[in-house]
Coordinates of C-alpha atoms in Angstrom, one line a residue:
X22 CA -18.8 10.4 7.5
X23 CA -15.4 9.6 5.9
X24 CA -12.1 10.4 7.7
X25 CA -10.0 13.9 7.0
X26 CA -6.5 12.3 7.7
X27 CA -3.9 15.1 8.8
X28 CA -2.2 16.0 5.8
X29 CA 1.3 16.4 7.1
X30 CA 1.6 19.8 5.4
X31 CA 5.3 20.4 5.7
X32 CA 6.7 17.1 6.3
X33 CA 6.8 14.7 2.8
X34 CA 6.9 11.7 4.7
X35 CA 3.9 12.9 7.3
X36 CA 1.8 13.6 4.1
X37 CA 2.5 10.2 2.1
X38 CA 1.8 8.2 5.3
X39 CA -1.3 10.7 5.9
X40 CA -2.6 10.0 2.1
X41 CA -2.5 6.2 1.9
X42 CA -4.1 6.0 5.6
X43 CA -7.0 8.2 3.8
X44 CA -7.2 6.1 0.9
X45 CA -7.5 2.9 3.1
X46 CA -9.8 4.2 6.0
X47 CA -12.5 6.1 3.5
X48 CA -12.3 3.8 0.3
X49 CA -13.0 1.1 3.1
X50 CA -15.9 3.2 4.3
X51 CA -17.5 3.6 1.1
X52 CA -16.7 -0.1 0.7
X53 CA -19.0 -0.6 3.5
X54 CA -21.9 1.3 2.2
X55 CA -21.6 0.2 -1.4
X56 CA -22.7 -3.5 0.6
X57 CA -25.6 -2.1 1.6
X58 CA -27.5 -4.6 4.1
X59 CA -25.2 -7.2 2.9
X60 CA -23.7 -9.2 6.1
X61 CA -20.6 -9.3 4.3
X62 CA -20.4 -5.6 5.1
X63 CA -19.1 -6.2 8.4
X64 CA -16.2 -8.3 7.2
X65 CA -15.0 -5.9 4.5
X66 CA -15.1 -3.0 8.1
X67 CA -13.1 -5.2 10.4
X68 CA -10.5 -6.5 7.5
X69 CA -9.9 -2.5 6.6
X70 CA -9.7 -1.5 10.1
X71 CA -7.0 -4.3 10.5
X72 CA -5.2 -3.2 7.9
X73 CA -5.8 0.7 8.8
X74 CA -4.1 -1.1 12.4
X75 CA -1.3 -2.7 11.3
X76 CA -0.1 0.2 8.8
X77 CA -0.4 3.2 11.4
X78 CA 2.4 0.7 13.5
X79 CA 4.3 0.6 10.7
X80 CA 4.7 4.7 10.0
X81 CA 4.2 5.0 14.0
X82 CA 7.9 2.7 14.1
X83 CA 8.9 4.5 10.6
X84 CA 8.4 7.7 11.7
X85 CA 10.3 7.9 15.2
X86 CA 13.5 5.9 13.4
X87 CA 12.7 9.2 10.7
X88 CA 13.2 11.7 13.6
X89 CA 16.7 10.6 14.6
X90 CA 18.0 10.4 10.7
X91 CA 20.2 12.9 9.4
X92 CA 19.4 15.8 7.0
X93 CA 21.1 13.6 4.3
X94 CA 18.6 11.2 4.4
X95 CA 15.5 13.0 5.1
X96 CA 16.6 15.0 2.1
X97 CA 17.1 11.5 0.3
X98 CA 13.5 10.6 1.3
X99 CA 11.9 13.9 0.3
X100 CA 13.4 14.2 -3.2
X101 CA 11.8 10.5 -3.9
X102 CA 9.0 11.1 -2.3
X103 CA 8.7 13.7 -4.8
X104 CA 9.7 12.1 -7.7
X105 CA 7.3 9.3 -7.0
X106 CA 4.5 11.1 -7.0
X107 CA 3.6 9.6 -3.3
X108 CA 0.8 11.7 -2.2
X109 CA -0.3 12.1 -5.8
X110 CA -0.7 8.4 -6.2
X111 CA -2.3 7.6 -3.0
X112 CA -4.9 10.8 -3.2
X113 CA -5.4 10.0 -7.0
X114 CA -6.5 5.8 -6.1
X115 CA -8.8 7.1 -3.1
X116 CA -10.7 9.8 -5.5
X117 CA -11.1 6.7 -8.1
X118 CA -12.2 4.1 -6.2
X119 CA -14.4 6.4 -4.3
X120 CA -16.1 7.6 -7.2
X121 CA -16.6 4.2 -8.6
X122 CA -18.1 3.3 -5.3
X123 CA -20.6 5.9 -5.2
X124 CA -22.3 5.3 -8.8
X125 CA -22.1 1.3 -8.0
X126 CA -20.9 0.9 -12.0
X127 CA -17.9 -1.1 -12.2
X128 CA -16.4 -4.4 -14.0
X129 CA -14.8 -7.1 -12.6
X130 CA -11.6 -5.8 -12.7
X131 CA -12.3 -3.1 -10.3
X132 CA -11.4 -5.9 -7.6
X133 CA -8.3 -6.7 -8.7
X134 CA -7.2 -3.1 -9.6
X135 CA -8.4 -1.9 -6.2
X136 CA -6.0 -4.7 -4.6
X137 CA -3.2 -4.0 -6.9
X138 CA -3.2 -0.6 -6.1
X139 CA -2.2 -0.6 -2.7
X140 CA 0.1 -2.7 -3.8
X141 CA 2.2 -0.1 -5.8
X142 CA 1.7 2.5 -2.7
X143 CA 3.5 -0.2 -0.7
X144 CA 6.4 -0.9 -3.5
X145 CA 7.0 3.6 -2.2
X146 CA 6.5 2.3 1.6
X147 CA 9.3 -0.6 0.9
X148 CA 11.5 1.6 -0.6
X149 CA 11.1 5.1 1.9
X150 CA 11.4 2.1 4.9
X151 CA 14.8 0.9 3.5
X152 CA 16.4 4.5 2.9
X153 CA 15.3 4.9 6.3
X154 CA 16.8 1.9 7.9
X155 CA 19.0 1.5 5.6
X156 CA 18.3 -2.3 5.2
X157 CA 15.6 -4.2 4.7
X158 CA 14.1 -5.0 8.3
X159 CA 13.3 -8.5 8.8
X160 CA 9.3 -7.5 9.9
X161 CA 9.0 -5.6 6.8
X162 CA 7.7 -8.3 4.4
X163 CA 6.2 -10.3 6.6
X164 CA 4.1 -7.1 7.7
X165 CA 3.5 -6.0 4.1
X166 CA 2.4 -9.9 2.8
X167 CA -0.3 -9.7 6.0
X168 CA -1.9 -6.8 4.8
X169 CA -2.0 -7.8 1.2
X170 CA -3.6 -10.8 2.4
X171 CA -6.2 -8.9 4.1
X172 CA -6.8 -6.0 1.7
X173 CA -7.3 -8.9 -1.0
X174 CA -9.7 -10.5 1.5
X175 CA -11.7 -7.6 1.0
X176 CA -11.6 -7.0 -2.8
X177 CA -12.9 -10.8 -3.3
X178 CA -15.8 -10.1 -0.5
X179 CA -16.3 -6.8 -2.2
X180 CA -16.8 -8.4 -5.4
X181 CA -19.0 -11.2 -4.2
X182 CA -21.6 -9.1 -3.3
X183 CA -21.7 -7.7 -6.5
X184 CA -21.8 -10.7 -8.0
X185 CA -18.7 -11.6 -9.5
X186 CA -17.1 -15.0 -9.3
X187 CA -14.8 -14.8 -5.7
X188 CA -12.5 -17.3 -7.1
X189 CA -11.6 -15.4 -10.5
X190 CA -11.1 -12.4 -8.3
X191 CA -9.0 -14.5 -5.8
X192 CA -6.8 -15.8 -9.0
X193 CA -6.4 -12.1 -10.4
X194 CA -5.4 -10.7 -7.4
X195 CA -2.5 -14.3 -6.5
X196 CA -1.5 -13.5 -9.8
X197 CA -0.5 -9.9 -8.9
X198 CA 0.7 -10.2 -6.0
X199 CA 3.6 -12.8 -7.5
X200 CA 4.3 -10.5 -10.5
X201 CA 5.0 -7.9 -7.8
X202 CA 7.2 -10.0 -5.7
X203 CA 9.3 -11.1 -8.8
X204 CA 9.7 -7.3 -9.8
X205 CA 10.5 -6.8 -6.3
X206 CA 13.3 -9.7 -6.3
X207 CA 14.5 -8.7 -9.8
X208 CA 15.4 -5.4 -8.8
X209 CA 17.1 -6.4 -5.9
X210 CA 19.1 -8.7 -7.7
X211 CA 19.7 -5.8 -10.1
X212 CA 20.7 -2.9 -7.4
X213 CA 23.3 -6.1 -6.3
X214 CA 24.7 -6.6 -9.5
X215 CA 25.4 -2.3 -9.5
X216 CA 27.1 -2.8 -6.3
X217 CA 29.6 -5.6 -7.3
X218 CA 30.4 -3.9 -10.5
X219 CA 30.8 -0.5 -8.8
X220 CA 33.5 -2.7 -6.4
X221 CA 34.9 -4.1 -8.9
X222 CA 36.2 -0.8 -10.6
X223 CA 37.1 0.5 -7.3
X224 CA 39.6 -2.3 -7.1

């Protein structure tokens, strides 16, 4: 039966941390008995509960730096939370994929979207992370590049037993993965650029 994940009524950051866990424990599950009988049903469990793992530590540390922030920031975080469409997002990729799943109808780039996805819910989780640190911590991409590695492990084992060519799905997904990380460094090198300027008229 798939997971219910507390929804953090209340708290913003409680529900956006309680909606992508949801999307990655029960779209994993339904991963699982899409495979059927497969053996590579096994795989596709232990890589989501790894990556179910590693992203609980990561809001587990979030959230208790969250608790000693000032109402500033939590008001910061709320109102982008908000904006972004958090919850939305994570809630609207776990009702697609999960419907997909269950009628066993999809195309080959399901794999890649499904991979991508998470993707864009953790472009939300960089950005909440940073307000909230107010840097970039040094475990944060190194954390975040693990479990893209992993979730993508899944999408290509996920499309092999469908069928589809694991390479192609492996190239898709590489692909993505480096158009994110150069969005990711262009806007930093953008928000930098603000800053200097903004110094500049200040002197």
């Amino acid at each position: 039966m798939a997971e219910r994940a507390n929804t953090g009524e209340g708290d913003p950051l409680a529900a956006f941390f309680a909606a992508t866990l949801s999307f990655v424990s029960n779209v994993t599950q339904d991963m699982v008995k899409a495979c059927g009988d497969d053996p590579d049903a096994d795989l596709i469990r232990t890589n989501g509960a790894l990556v179910q793992n590693h992203l609980q530590k990561l809001f587990a540390k979030t959230s208790e730096v969250y608790a000693g922030t000032n109402p500033a920031t939590r008001a910061t975080v709320g109102e982008y939370l908000a904006l972004s469409d958090g919850v939305f997002i994570a809630a609207t990729g776990e009702k697609t994929a999960r419907s997909s799943l269950a009628k066993g109808i999809f195309g080959g780039g399901f794999f890649s979207w499904i991979s991508k996805y998470l993707t864009e819910i953790k472009k939300i989780i960089r950005f909440i992370v940073t307000l909230i640190f107010r840097r970039v911590p040094d475990w944060l991409e190194d954390l975040l590049v693990l479990i893209d590695e992993i979730w993508g492990m899944i999408a290509e084992l996920l499309g092999g037993v469908f069928g589809f060519n694991r390479r192609e799905i492996a190239r898709d997904i590489s692909s993505g993965e480096i158009n994110s990380l150069n969005e990711i460094a262009a806007m930093q090198r953008l928000k930098a650029a603000s800053r200097e300027m903004d110094g500049s008229e200040e002197d």
